[in-house]
Amino acid sequence: AQKVTQAQTEISVVEKEDVTLDCVYETRDTTYYLFWYKQPPSGELVFLIRRNSFDEQNEISGRYSWNFQKSTSSFNFTITASQVVDSAVYFCALSEARNNDMRFGAGTRLTVKP
Amino acid sequence: DAGITQSPRHKVTETGTPVTLRCHQTENHRYMYWYRQDPGHGLRLIHYSYGVKDTDKGEVSDGYSVSRSKTEDFLLTLESATSSQTSVYFCAISESISPAYNEQFFGPGTRLTVL
């Protein structure tokens, strides 16, 4: 079965610092999809990005950027110039094309201090 | 925001009692999911549904059953609740085409405490 590892349990930074959240995955499938979700203190889960296994192009959206590297099975998420509103738990997830079982990492709790 | 509601939002129950959680969607999405969220584990899939009366097991299905008699409703039942089922339960939905590809939209969650 597929597996997602987020080794960083908690990260604390000061506002305006850059921070990178790591995600390493395992899968035997050649077609798969990677996701990042954000869970702010209010508790809801918010979809941030999807990347498929055939598209290694990095993506930037405002202060957020994602680096997908198949060679290292990683899909890392960087927040540039962090803000207090970025404080949340961030989940990386993986789904394989052959099944409907999305696997989530354990999450990284990011705290941005003013 | 996707139209997903969960009821109840909070519940405290005793060991051995049956519990049913409800997920209701207004998006007419084919796929619906139940997850549980526990510290150190992220979200784990309990059961999912790919249509009315069509369901399948997820990673942690033991002790849970589900039913889907209408497109908009997906019920999760704990036949005899145990303390290990204390958790936050999330319902999610996704569109029909290529469920592995589509992002899932999540409900607000139900916090269940089993004493």
mmCIF file with all atom_site columns, C-alpha atoms in Angstrom:
data_model
loop_
_atom_site.group_PDB
_atom_site.id
_atom_site.type_symbol
_atom_site.label_atom_id
_atom_site.label_alt_id
_atom_site.label_comp_id
_atom_site.label_asym_id
_atom_site.label_entity_id
_atom_site.label_seq_id
_atom_site.pdbx_PDB_ins_code
_atom_site.Cartn_x
_atom_site.Cartn_y
_atom_site.Cartn_z
_atom_site.occupancy
_atom_site.B_iso_or_equiv
_atom_site.pdbx_formal_charge
_atom_site.auth_seq_id
_atom_site.auth_comp_id
_atom_site.auth_asym_id
_atom_site.auth_atom_id
_atom_site.pdbx_PDB_model_num
ATOM 1   C CA . ALA A 1 1   ? 0.000   0.000  0.000   1.00 0.00 ? 1   ALA A CA 1
ATOM 2   C CA . GLN A 1 2   ? 1.069   3.549  -0.538  1.00 0.00 ? 2   GLN A CA 1
ATOM 3   C CA . LYS A 1 3   ? 2.639   5.507  2.296   1.00 0.00 ? 3   LYS A CA 1
ATOM 4   C CA . VAL A 1 4   ? 3.273   9.157  3.074   1.00 0.00 ? 4   VAL A CA 1
ATOM 5   C CA . THR A 1 5   ? 5.813   10.367 5.607   1.00 0.00 ? 5   THR A CA 1
ATOM 6   C CA . GLN A 1 6   ? 5.934   13.849 7.054   1.00 0.00 ? 6   GLN A CA 1
ATOM 7   C CA . ALA A 1 7   ? 8.912   13.654 9.352   1.00 0.00 ? 7   ALA A CA 1
ATOM 8   C CA . GLN A 1 8   ? 8.467   17.143 10.797  1.00 0.00 ? 8   GLN A CA 1
ATOM 9   C CA . THR A 1 9   ? 5.860   16.920 13.525  1.00 0.00 ? 9   THR A CA 1
ATOM 10  C CA . GLU A 1 10  ? 6.008   20.578 14.510  1.00 0.00 ? 10  GLU A CA 1
ATOM 11  C CA . ILE A 1 11  ? 7.751   23.638 13.127  1.00 0.00 ? 11  ILE A CA 1
ATOM 12  C CA . SER A 1 12  ? 7.868   27.069 14.689  1.00 0.00 ? 12  SER A CA 1
ATOM 13  C CA . VAL A 1 13  ? 9.059   30.139 12.807  1.00 0.00 ? 13  VAL A CA 1
ATOM 14  C CA . VAL A 1 14  ? 8.914   33.873 13.210  1.00 0.00 ? 14  VAL A CA 1
ATOM 15  C CA . GLU A 1 15  ? 6.832   35.887 10.796  1.00 0.00 ? 15  GLU A CA 1
ATOM 16  C CA . LYS A 1 16  ? 8.508   36.670 7.454   1.00 0.00 ? 16  LYS A CA 1
ATOM 17  C CA . GLU A 1 17  ? 10.759  33.629 7.646   1.00 0.00 ? 17  GLU A CA 1
ATOM 18  C CA . ASP A 1 18  ? 10.655  31.102 4.829   1.00 0.00 ? 18  ASP A CA 1
ATOM 19  C CA . VAL A 1 19  ? 9.704   27.558 5.815   1.00 0.00 ? 19  VAL A CA 1
ATOM 20  C CA . THR A 1 20  ? 9.696   24.240 3.970   1.00 0.00 ? 20  THR A CA 1
ATOM 21  C CA . LEU A 1 21  ? 7.457   21.338 4.873   1.00 0.00 ? 21  LEU A CA 1
ATOM 22  C CA . ASP A 1 22  ? 8.777   17.970 3.802   1.00 0.00 ? 22  ASP A CA 1
ATOM 23  C CA . CYS A 1 23  ? 6.775   15.112 2.303   1.00 0.00 ? 23  CYS A CA 1
ATOM 24  C CA . VAL A 1 24  ? 8.182   11.763 1.223   1.00 0.00 ? 24  VAL A CA 1
ATOM 25  C CA . TYR A 1 25  ? 6.000   9.121  -0.350  1.00 0.00 ? 25  TYR A CA 1
ATOM 26  C CA . GLU A 1 26  ? 6.096   5.459  -1.322  1.00 0.00 ? 26  GLU A CA 1
ATOM 27  C CA . THR A 1 27  ? 4.113   3.844  -4.098  1.00 0.00 ? 27  THR A CA 1
ATOM 28  C CA . ARG A 1 28  ? 4.452   1.012  -6.586  1.00 0.00 ? 28  ARG A CA 1
ATOM 29  C CA . ASP A 1 29  ? 2.064   2.589  -9.021  1.00 0.00 ? 29  ASP A CA 1
ATOM 30  C CA . THR A 1 30  ? 3.359   4.586  -11.987 1.00 0.00 ? 30  THR A CA 1
ATOM 31  C CA . THR A 1 31  ? 0.285   6.811  -12.056 1.00 0.00 ? 31  THR A CA 1
ATOM 32  C CA . TYR A 1 32  ? -0.461  8.608  -8.828  1.00 0.00 ? 32  TYR A CA 1
ATOM 33  C CA . TYR A 1 33  ? -1.467  11.963 -7.469  1.00 0.00 ? 33  TYR A CA 1
ATOM 34  C CA . LEU A 1 34  ? -0.048  14.033 -4.665  1.00 0.00 ? 34  LEU A CA 1
ATOM 35  C CA . PHE A 1 35  ? -1.954  16.593 -2.635  1.00 0.00 ? 35  PHE A CA 1
ATOM 36  C CA . TRP A 1 36  ? -1.434  19.168 0.071   1.00 0.00 ? 36  TRP A CA 1
ATOM 37  C CA . TYR A 1 37  ? -4.199  20.152 2.454   1.00 0.00 ? 37  TYR A CA 1
ATOM 38  C CA . LYS A 1 38  ? -4.253  22.825 5.140   1.00 0.00 ? 38  LYS A CA 1
ATOM 39  C CA . GLN A 1 39  ? -6.109  22.486 8.440   1.00 0.00 ? 39  GLN A CA 1
ATOM 40  C CA . PRO A 1 40  ? -6.273  25.841 10.252  1.00 0.00 ? 40  PRO A CA 1
ATOM 41  C CA . PRO A 1 41  ? -7.146  26.047 13.966  1.00 0.00 ? 41  PRO A CA 1
ATOM 42  C CA . SER A 1 42  ? -10.836 26.189 13.057  1.00 0.00 ? 42  SER A CA 1
ATOM 43  C CA . GLY A 1 43  ? -10.570 22.541 12.023  1.00 0.00 ? 43  GLY A CA 1
ATOM 44  C CA . GLU A 1 44  ? -11.725 22.388 8.427   1.00 0.00 ? 44  GLU A CA 1
ATOM 45  C CA . LEU A 1 45  ? -9.529  20.860 5.738   1.00 0.00 ? 45  LEU A CA 1
ATOM 46  C CA . VAL A 1 46  ? -8.693  23.025 2.767   1.00 0.00 ? 46  VAL A CA 1
ATOM 47  C CA . PHE A 1 47  ? -7.314  21.710 -0.508  1.00 0.00 ? 47  PHE A CA 1
ATOM 48  C CA . LEU A 1 48  ? -4.165  23.520 -1.630  1.00 0.00 ? 48  LEU A CA 1
ATOM 49  C CA . ILE A 1 49  ? -2.695  21.701 -4.618  1.00 0.00 ? 49  ILE A CA 1
ATOM 50  C CA . ARG A 1 50  ? -2.681  18.503 -6.661  1.00 0.00 ? 50  ARG A CA 1
ATOM 51  C CA . ARG A 1 51  ? 0.213   17.187 -8.740  1.00 0.00 ? 51  ARG A CA 1
ATOM 52  C CA . ASN A 1 52  ? 0.166   14.064 -10.940 1.00 0.00 ? 52  ASN A CA 1
ATOM 53  C CA . SER A 1 53  ? 3.087   11.691 -11.303 1.00 0.00 ? 53  SER A CA 1
ATOM 54  C CA . PHE A 1 54  ? 3.801   12.713 -14.895 1.00 0.00 ? 54  PHE A CA 1
ATOM 55  C CA . ASP A 1 55  ? 4.176   16.389 -14.150 1.00 0.00 ? 55  ASP A CA 1
ATOM 56  C CA . GLU A 1 56  ? 7.338   17.275 -12.275 1.00 0.00 ? 56  GLU A CA 1
ATOM 57  C CA . GLN A 1 57  ? 7.064   20.958 -13.008 1.00 0.00 ? 57  GLN A CA 1
ATOM 58  C CA . ASN A 1 58  ? 7.274   23.005 -9.864  1.00 0.00 ? 58  ASN A CA 1
ATOM 59  C CA . GLU A 1 59  ? 4.410   25.296 -9.061  1.00 0.00 ? 59  GLU A CA 1
ATOM 60  C CA . ILE A 1 60  ? 4.220   28.693 -7.451  1.00 0.00 ? 60  ILE A CA 1
ATOM 61  C CA . SER A 1 61  ? 1.084   30.344 -6.166  1.00 0.00 ? 61  SER A CA 1
ATOM 62  C CA . GLY A 1 62  ? 1.747   33.613 -4.427  1.00 0.00 ? 62  GLY A CA 1
ATOM 63  C CA . ARG A 1 63  ? 3.843   32.886 -1.352  1.00 0.00 ? 63  ARG A CA 1
ATOM 64  C CA . TYR A 1 64  ? 3.363   29.135 -1.759  1.00 0.00 ? 64  TYR A CA 1
ATOM 65  C CA . SER A 1 65  ? 5.539   26.900 -3.901  1.00 0.00 ? 65  SER A CA 1
ATOM 66  C CA . TRP A 1 66  ? 5.793   23.164 -4.362  1.00 0.00 ? 66  TRP A CA 1
ATOM 67  C CA . ASN A 1 67  ? 8.791   21.101 -5.412  1.00 0.00 ? 67  ASN A CA 1
ATOM 68  C CA . PHE A 1 68  ? 8.029   17.639 -6.810  1.00 0.00 ? 68  PHE A CA 1
ATOM 69  C CA . GLN A 1 69  ? 10.990  15.326 -7.349  1.00 0.00 ? 69  GLN A CA 1
ATOM 70  C CA . LYS A 1 70  ? 10.300  11.745 -8.428  1.00 0.00 ? 70  LYS A CA 1
ATOM 71  C CA . SER A 1 71  ? 13.967  10.839 -8.048  1.00 0.00 ? 71  SER A CA 1
ATOM 72  C CA . THR A 1 72  ? 13.711  11.338 -4.301  1.00 0.00 ? 72  THR A CA 1
ATOM 73  C CA . SER A 1 73  ? 9.965   10.583 -3.990  1.00 0.00 ? 73  SER A CA 1
ATOM 74  C CA . SER A 1 74  ? 9.394   13.950 -2.420  1.00 0.00 ? 74  SER A CA 1
ATOM 75  C CA . PHE A 1 75  ? 6.770   16.661 -2.733  1.00 0.00 ? 75  PHE A CA 1
ATOM 76  C CA . ASN A 1 76  ? 7.881   19.526 -0.541  1.00 0.00 ? 76  ASN A CA 1
ATOM 77  C CA . PHE A 1 77  ? 5.943   22.677 0.235   1.00 0.00 ? 77  PHE A CA 1
ATOM 78  C CA . THR A 1 78  ? 7.578   26.048 0.836   1.00 0.00 ? 78  THR A CA 1
ATOM 79  C CA . ILE A 1 79  ? 5.964   29.131 2.297   1.00 0.00 ? 79  ILE A CA 1
ATOM 80  C CA . THR A 1 80  ? 7.878   32.308 1.587   1.00 0.00 ? 80  THR A CA 1
ATOM 81  C CA . ALA A 1 81  ? 7.666   35.239 3.992   1.00 0.00 ? 81  ALA A CA 1
ATOM 82  C CA . SER A 1 82  ? 5.411   33.350 6.378   1.00 0.00 ? 82  SER A CA 1
ATOM 83  C CA . GLN A 1 83  ? 2.508   35.073 8.080   1.00 0.00 ? 83  GLN A CA 1
ATOM 84  C CA . VAL A 1 84  ? 0.621   34.359 11.280  1.00 0.00 ? 84  VAL A CA 1
ATOM 85  C CA . VAL A 1 85  ? -2.373  33.237 9.191   1.00 0.00 ? 85  VAL A CA 1
ATOM 86  C CA . ASP A 1 86  ? -0.241  30.413 7.828   1.00 0.00 ? 86  ASP A CA 1
ATOM 87  C CA . SER A 1 87  ? -0.340  28.754 11.245  1.00 0.00 ? 87  SER A CA 1
ATOM 88  C CA . ALA A 1 88  ? -2.065  25.421 10.674  1.00 0.00 ? 88  ALA A CA 1
ATOM 89  C CA . VAL A 1 89  ? -1.537  21.712 10.335  1.00 0.00 ? 89  VAL A CA 1
ATOM 90  C CA . TYR A 1 90  ? -0.494  20.786 6.820   1.00 0.00 ? 90  TYR A CA 1
ATOM 91  C CA . PHE A 1 91  ? -1.133  17.347 5.373   1.00 0.00 ? 91  PHE A CA 1
ATOM 92  C CA . CYS A 1 92  ? 0.479   15.733 2.388   1.00 0.00 ? 92  CYS A CA 1
ATOM 93  C CA . ALA A 1 93  ? -1.542  12.948 0.731   1.00 0.00 ? 93  ALA A CA 1
ATOM 94  C CA . LEU A 1 94  ? -1.134  10.387 -2.032  1.00 0.00 ? 94  LEU A CA 1
ATOM 95  C CA . SER A 1 95  ? -3.683  8.518  -4.123  1.00 0.00 ? 95  SER A CA 1
ATOM 96  C CA . GLU A 1 96  ? -2.955  5.840  -6.660  1.00 0.00 ? 96  GLU A CA 1
ATOM 97  C CA . ALA A 1 97  ? -4.836  5.624  -9.937  1.00 0.00 ? 97  ALA A CA 1
ATOM 98  C CA . ARG A 1 98  ? -5.761  1.996  -9.307  1.00 0.00 ? 98  ARG A CA 1
ATOM 99  C CA . ASN A 1 99  ? -7.671  2.529  -6.080  1.00 0.00 ? 99  ASN A CA 1
ATOM 100 C CA . ASN A 1 100 ? -9.747  5.024  -4.140  1.00 0.00 ? 100 ASN A CA 1
ATOM 101 C CA . ASP A 1 101 ? -7.648  4.964  -0.996  1.00 0.00 ? 101 ASP A CA 1
ATOM 102 C CA . MET A 1 102 ? -6.077  8.353  -0.381  1.00 0.00 ? 102 MET A CA 1
ATOM 103 C CA . ARG A 1 103 ? -3.309  8.055  2.194   1.00 0.00 ? 103 ARG A CA 1
ATOM 104 C CA . PHE A 1 104 ? -2.416  11.007 4.339   1.00 0.00 ? 104 PHE A CA 1
ATOM 105 C CA . GLY A 1 105 ? 0.777   11.784 6.175   1.00 0.00 ? 105 GLY A CA 1
ATOM 106 C CA . ALA A 1 106 ? 0.629   12.424 9.912   1.00 0.00 ? 106 ALA A CA 1
ATOM 107 C CA . GLY A 1 107 ? 0.740   16.167 9.313   1.00 0.00 ? 107 GLY A CA 1
ATOM 108 C CA . THR A 1 108 ? 3.098   19.000 10.219  1.00 0.00 ? 108 THR A CA 1
ATOM 109 C CA . ARG A 1 109 ? 1.923   21.620 12.678  1.00 0.00 ? 109 ARG A CA 1
ATOM 110 C CA . LEU A 1 110 ? 3.276   25.002 11.636  1.00 0.00 ? 110 LEU A CA 1
ATOM 111 C CA . THR A 1 111 ? 3.257   27.864 14.109  1.00 0.00 ? 111 THR A CA 1
ATOM 112 C CA . VAL A 1 112 ? 4.149   31.310 12.848  1.00 0.00 ? 112 VAL A CA 1
ATOM 113 C CA . LYS A 1 113 ? 4.879   33.736 15.633  1.00 0.00 ? 113 LYS A CA 1
ATOM 114 C CA . PRO A 1 114 ? 4.511   37.493 15.199  1.00 0.00 ? 114 PRO A CA 1
ATOM 115 C CA . ASP B 2 1   ? -17.479 26.094 -0.355  1.00 0.00 ? 1   ASP B CA 1
ATOM 116 C CA . ALA B 2 2   ? -18.713 22.596 -1.087  1.00 0.00 ? 2   ALA B CA 1
ATOM 117 C CA . GLY B 2 3   ? -22.068 21.884 0.523   1.00 0.00 ? 3   GLY B CA 1
ATOM 118 C CA . ILE B 2 4   ? -21.207 19.248 3.086   1.00 0.00 ? 4   ILE B CA 1
ATOM 119 C CA . THR B 2 5   ? -22.705 19.034 6.540   1.00 0.00 ? 5   THR B CA 1
ATOM 120 C CA . GLN B 2 6   ? -22.101 16.560 9.314   1.00 0.00 ? 6   GLN B CA 1
ATOM 121 C CA . SER B 2 7   ? -24.321 15.770 12.250  1.00 0.00 ? 7   SER B CA 1
ATOM 122 C CA . PRO B 2 8   ? -23.928 15.761 15.103  1.00 0.00 ? 8   PRO B CA 1
ATOM 123 C CA . ARG B 2 9   ? -20.902 18.016 15.414  1.00 0.00 ? 9   ARG B CA 1
ATOM 124 C CA . HIS B 2 10  ? -20.116 16.794 18.906  1.00 0.00 ? 10  HIS B CA 1
ATOM 125 C CA . LYS B 2 11  ? -21.158 13.651 20.707  1.00 0.00 ? 11  LYS B CA 1
ATOM 126 C CA . VAL B 2 12  ? -20.282 12.008 23.988  1.00 0.00 ? 12  VAL B CA 1
ATOM 127 C CA . THR B 2 13  ? -21.377 8.431  24.449  1.00 0.00 ? 13  THR B CA 1
ATOM 128 C CA . GLU B 2 14  ? -20.633 5.417  26.593  1.00 0.00 ? 14  GLU B CA 1
ATOM 129 C CA . THR B 2 15  ? -18.788 2.261  25.718  1.00 0.00 ? 15  THR B CA 1
ATOM 130 C CA . GLY B 2 16  ? -21.032 -0.350 24.160  1.00 0.00 ? 16  GLY B CA 1
ATOM 131 C CA . THR B 2 17  ? -23.668 2.001  22.787  1.00 0.00 ? 17  THR B CA 1
ATOM 132 C CA . PRO B 2 18  ? -24.431 2.299  19.073  1.00 0.00 ? 18  PRO B CA 1
ATOM 133 C CA . VAL B 2 19  ? -23.615 5.581  17.375  1.00 0.00 ? 19  VAL B CA 1
ATOM 134 C CA . THR B 2 20  ? -24.545 6.874  13.923  1.00 0.00 ? 20  THR B CA 1
ATOM 135 C CA . LEU B 2 21  ? -22.917 9.841  12.260  1.00 0.00 ? 21  LEU B CA 1
ATOM 136 C CA . ARG B 2 22  ? -24.483 11.488 9.249   1.00 0.00 ? 22  ARG B CA 1
ATOM 137 C CA . CYS B 2 23  ? -22.913 13.183 6.273   1.00 0.00 ? 23  CYS B CA 1
ATOM 138 C CA . HIS B 2 24  ? -25.089 15.181 3.899   1.00 0.00 ? 24  HIS B CA 1
ATOM 139 C CA . GLN B 2 25  ? -23.996 16.772 0.614   1.00 0.00 ? 25  GLN B CA 1
ATOM 140 C CA . THR B 2 26  ? -25.740 19.093 -1.802  1.00 0.00 ? 26  THR B CA 1
ATOM 141 C CA . GLU B 2 27  ? -23.159 18.756 -4.611  1.00 0.00 ? 27  GLU B CA 1
ATOM 142 C CA . ASN B 2 28  ? -24.476 15.543 -6.164  1.00 0.00 ? 28  ASN B CA 1
ATOM 143 C CA . HIS B 2 29  ? -20.976 14.046 -6.083  1.00 0.00 ? 29  HIS B CA 1
ATOM 144 C CA . ARG B 2 30  ? -20.766 10.324 -6.617  1.00 0.00 ? 30  ARG B CA 1
ATOM 145 C CA . TYR B 2 31  ? -17.950 9.540  -4.191  1.00 0.00 ? 31  TYR B CA 1
ATOM 146 C CA . MET B 2 32  ? -18.226 9.964  -0.438  1.00 0.00 ? 32  MET B CA 1
ATOM 147 C CA . TYR B 2 33  ? -15.709 9.039  2.236   1.00 0.00 ? 33  TYR B CA 1
ATOM 148 C CA . TRP B 2 34  ? -15.440 8.696  5.997   1.00 0.00 ? 34  TRP B CA 1
ATOM 149 C CA . TYR B 2 35  ? -12.113 9.377  7.703   1.00 0.00 ? 35  TYR B CA 1
ATOM 150 C CA . ARG B 2 36  ? -10.977 9.498  11.271  1.00 0.00 ? 36  ARG B CA 1
ATOM 151 C CA . GLN B 2 37  ? -8.300  11.903 12.459  1.00 0.00 ? 37  GLN B CA 1
ATOM 152 C CA . ASP B 2 38  ? -6.063  11.006 15.366  1.00 0.00 ? 38  ASP B CA 1
ATOM 153 C CA . PRO B 2 39  ? -2.850  12.647 16.627  1.00 0.00 ? 39  PRO B CA 1
ATOM 154 C CA . GLY B 2 40  ? 0.205   11.141 14.968  1.00 0.00 ? 40  GLY B CA 1
ATOM 155 C CA . HIS B 2 41  ? -1.841  9.384  12.280  1.00 0.00 ? 41  HIS B CA 1
ATOM 156 C CA . GLY B 2 42  ? -3.220  12.112 10.105  1.00 0.00 ? 42  GLY B CA 1
ATOM 157 C CA . LEU B 2 43  ? -6.460  11.085 8.435   1.00 0.00 ? 43  LEU B CA 1
ATOM 158 C CA . ARG B 2 44  ? -7.231  7.436  7.838   1.00 0.00 ? 44  ARG B CA 1
ATOM 159 C CA . LEU B 2 45  ? -9.936  6.146  5.547   1.00 0.00 ? 45  LEU B CA 1
ATOM 160 C CA . ILE B 2 46  ? -12.666 4.094  7.217   1.00 0.00 ? 46  ILE B CA 1
ATOM 161 C CA . HIS B 2 47  ? -15.095 3.402  4.366   1.00 0.00 ? 47  HIS B CA 1
ATOM 162 C CA . TYR B 2 48  ? -16.048 5.005  1.121   1.00 0.00 ? 48  TYR B CA 1
ATOM 163 C CA . SER B 2 49  ? -18.958 4.905  -1.286  1.00 0.00 ? 49  SER B CA 1
ATOM 164 C CA . TYR B 2 50  ? -18.919 5.080  -5.062  1.00 0.00 ? 50  TYR B CA 1
ATOM 165 C CA . GLY B 2 51  ? -22.676 5.241  -5.506  1.00 0.00 ? 51  GLY B CA 1
ATOM 166 C CA . VAL B 2 52  ? -26.012 4.479  -3.883  1.00 0.00 ? 52  VAL B CA 1
ATOM 167 C CA . LYS B 2 53  ? -25.701 1.172  -2.029  1.00 0.00 ? 53  LYS B CA 1
ATOM 168 C CA . ASP B 2 54  ? -22.111 0.774  -3.299  1.00 0.00 ? 54  ASP B CA 1
ATOM 169 C CA . THR B 2 55  ? -19.528 0.893  -0.530  1.00 0.00 ? 55  THR B CA 1
ATOM 170 C CA . ASP B 2 56  ? -16.087 -0.481 0.191   1.00 0.00 ? 56  ASP B CA 1
ATOM 171 C CA . LYS B 2 57  ? -13.693 -0.751 3.104   1.00 0.00 ? 57  LYS B CA 1
ATOM 172 C CA . GLY B 2 58  ? -10.795 1.538  3.799   1.00 0.00 ? 58  GLY B CA 1
ATOM 173 C CA . GLU B 2 59  ? -7.664  1.215  5.871   1.00 0.00 ? 59  GLU B CA 1
ATOM 174 C CA . VAL B 2 60  ? -9.357  1.122  9.303   1.00 0.00 ? 60  VAL B CA 1
ATOM 175 C CA . SER B 2 61  ? -12.823 -0.338 8.769   1.00 0.00 ? 61  SER B CA 1
ATOM 176 C CA . ASP B 2 62  ? -13.023 -2.759 11.721  1.00 0.00 ? 62  ASP B CA 1
ATOM 177 C CA . GLY B 2 63  ? -15.817 -1.818 14.110  1.00 0.00 ? 63  GLY B CA 1
ATOM 178 C CA . TYR B 2 64  ? -17.543 0.452  11.580  1.00 0.00 ? 64  TYR B CA 1
ATOM 179 C CA . SER B 2 65  ? -20.305 0.006  9.045   1.00 0.00 ? 65  SER B CA 1
ATOM 180 C CA . VAL B 2 66  ? -21.737 2.411  6.490   1.00 0.00 ? 66  VAL B CA 1
ATOM 181 C CA . SER B 2 67  ? -24.847 2.841  4.419   1.00 0.00 ? 67  SER B CA 1
ATOM 182 C CA . ARG B 2 68  ? -25.824 5.005  1.494   1.00 0.00 ? 68  ARG B CA 1
ATOM 183 C CA . SER B 2 69  ? -29.466 4.859  0.476   1.00 0.00 ? 69  SER B CA 1
ATOM 184 C CA . LYS B 2 70  ? -29.473 8.249  -1.254  1.00 0.00 ? 70  LYS B CA 1
ATOM 185 C CA . THR B 2 71  ? -26.843 10.118 -3.237  1.00 0.00 ? 71  THR B CA 1
ATOM 186 C CA . GLU B 2 72  ? -26.755 12.926 -0.711  1.00 0.00 ? 72  GLU B CA 1
ATOM 187 C CA . ASP B 2 73  ? -26.458 10.944 2.513   1.00 0.00 ? 73  ASP B CA 1
ATOM 188 C CA . PHE B 2 74  ? -23.678 8.703  3.821   1.00 0.00 ? 74  PHE B CA 1
ATOM 189 C CA . LEU B 2 75  ? -24.068 7.222  7.293   1.00 0.00 ? 75  LEU B CA 1
ATOM 190 C CA . LEU B 2 76  ? -21.305 5.867  9.514   1.00 0.00 ? 76  LEU B CA 1
ATOM 191 C CA . THR B 2 77  ? -22.331 3.501  12.306  1.00 0.00 ? 77  THR B CA 1
ATOM 192 C CA . LEU B 2 78  ? -20.368 2.292  15.269  1.00 0.00 ? 78  LEU B CA 1
ATOM 193 C CA . GLU B 2 79  ? -22.334 -0.798 16.293  1.00 0.00 ? 79  GLU B CA 1
ATOM 194 C CA . SER B 2 80  ? -20.846 -0.905 19.794  1.00 0.00 ? 80  SER B CA 1
ATOM 195 C CA . ALA B 2 81  ? -18.630 2.067  20.512  1.00 0.00 ? 81  ALA B CA 1
ATOM 196 C CA . THR B 2 82  ? -15.272 1.562  22.203  1.00 0.00 ? 82  THR B CA 1
ATOM 197 C CA . SER B 2 83  ? -12.885 4.080  23.747  1.00 0.00 ? 83  SER B CA 1
ATOM 198 C CA . SER B 2 84  ? -10.450 3.495  20.864  1.00 0.00 ? 84  SER B CA 1
ATOM 199 C CA . GLN B 2 85  ? -13.049 5.026  18.560  1.00 0.00 ? 85  GLN B CA 1
ATOM 200 C CA . THR B 2 86  ? -12.781 8.385  20.298  1.00 0.00 ? 86  THR B CA 1
ATOM 201 C CA . SER B 2 87  ? -11.694 10.598 17.433  1.00 0.00 ? 87  SER B CA 1
ATOM 202 C CA . VAL B 2 88  ? -12.636 13.373 15.061  1.00 0.00 ? 88  VAL B CA 1
ATOM 203 C CA . TYR B 2 89  ? -14.556 12.034 12.089  1.00 0.00 ? 89  TYR B CA 1
ATOM 204 C CA . PHE B 2 90  ? -14.521 13.743 8.729   1.00 0.00 ? 90  PHE B CA 1
ATOM 205 C CA . CYS B 2 91  ? -16.739 13.153 5.762   1.00 0.00 ? 91  CYS B CA 1
ATOM 206 C CA . ALA B 2 92  ? -15.441 14.011 2.288   1.00 0.00 ? 92  ALA B CA 1
ATOM 207 C CA . ILE B 2 93  ? -16.803 14.043 -1.236  1.00 0.00 ? 93  ILE B CA 1
ATOM 208 C CA . SER B 2 94  ? -15.253 14.044 -4.676  1.00 0.00 ? 94  SER B CA 1
ATOM 209 C CA . GLU B 2 95  ? -16.471 14.224 -8.222  1.00 0.00 ? 95  GLU B CA 1
ATOM 210 C CA . SER B 2 96  ? -17.229 11.186 -10.313 1.00 0.00 ? 96  SER B CA 1
ATOM 211 C CA . ILE B 2 97  ? -14.506 11.163 -12.897 1.00 0.00 ? 97  ILE B CA 1
ATOM 212 C CA . SER B 2 98  ? -11.213 9.602  -11.828 1.00 0.00 ? 98  SER B CA 1
ATOM 213 C CA . PRO B 2 99  ? -11.682 9.679  -8.061  1.00 0.00 ? 99  PRO B CA 1
ATOM 214 C CA . ALA B 2 100 ? -7.962  9.215  -7.459  1.00 0.00 ? 100 ALA B CA 1
ATOM 215 C CA . TYR B 2 101 ? -7.297  12.413 -9.419  1.00 0.00 ? 101 TYR B CA 1
ATOM 216 C CA . ASN B 2 102 ? -9.945  14.653 -7.943  1.00 0.00 ? 102 ASN B CA 1
ATOM 217 C CA . GLU B 2 103 ? -9.394  16.561 -4.766  1.00 0.00 ? 103 GLU B CA 1
ATOM 218 C CA . GLN B 2 104 ? -11.689 15.739 -1.904  1.00 0.00 ? 104 GLN B CA 1
ATOM 219 C CA . PHE B 2 105 ? -13.832 18.343 -0.189  1.00 0.00 ? 105 PHE B CA 1
ATOM 220 C CA . PHE B 2 106 ? -14.252 17.861 3.516   1.00 0.00 ? 106 PHE B CA 1
ATOM 221 C CA . GLY B 2 107 ? -17.065 18.453 5.935   1.00 0.00 ? 107 GLY B CA 1
ATOM 222 C CA . PRO B 2 108 ? -16.600 20.315 9.237   1.00 0.00 ? 108 PRO B CA 1
ATOM 223 C CA . GLY B 2 109 ? -15.965 17.160 11.275  1.00 0.00 ? 109 GLY B CA 1
ATOM 224 C CA . THR B 2 110 ? -17.652 15.406 14.198  1.00 0.00 ? 110 THR B CA 1
ATOM 225 C CA . ARG B 2 111 ? -15.864 15.116 17.514  1.00 0.00 ? 111 ARG B CA 1
ATOM 226 C CA . LEU B 2 112 ? -16.839 11.818 19.145  1.00 0.00 ? 112 LEU B CA 1
ATOM 227 C CA . THR B 2 113 ? -15.880 10.912 22.689  1.00 0.00 ? 113 THR B CA 1
ATOM 228 C CA . VAL B 2 114 ? -16.507 7.394  23.977  1.00 0.00 ? 114 VAL B CA 1
ATOM 229 C CA . LEU B 2 115 ? -16.316 7.137  27.753  1.00 0.00 ? 115 LEU B CA 1
#
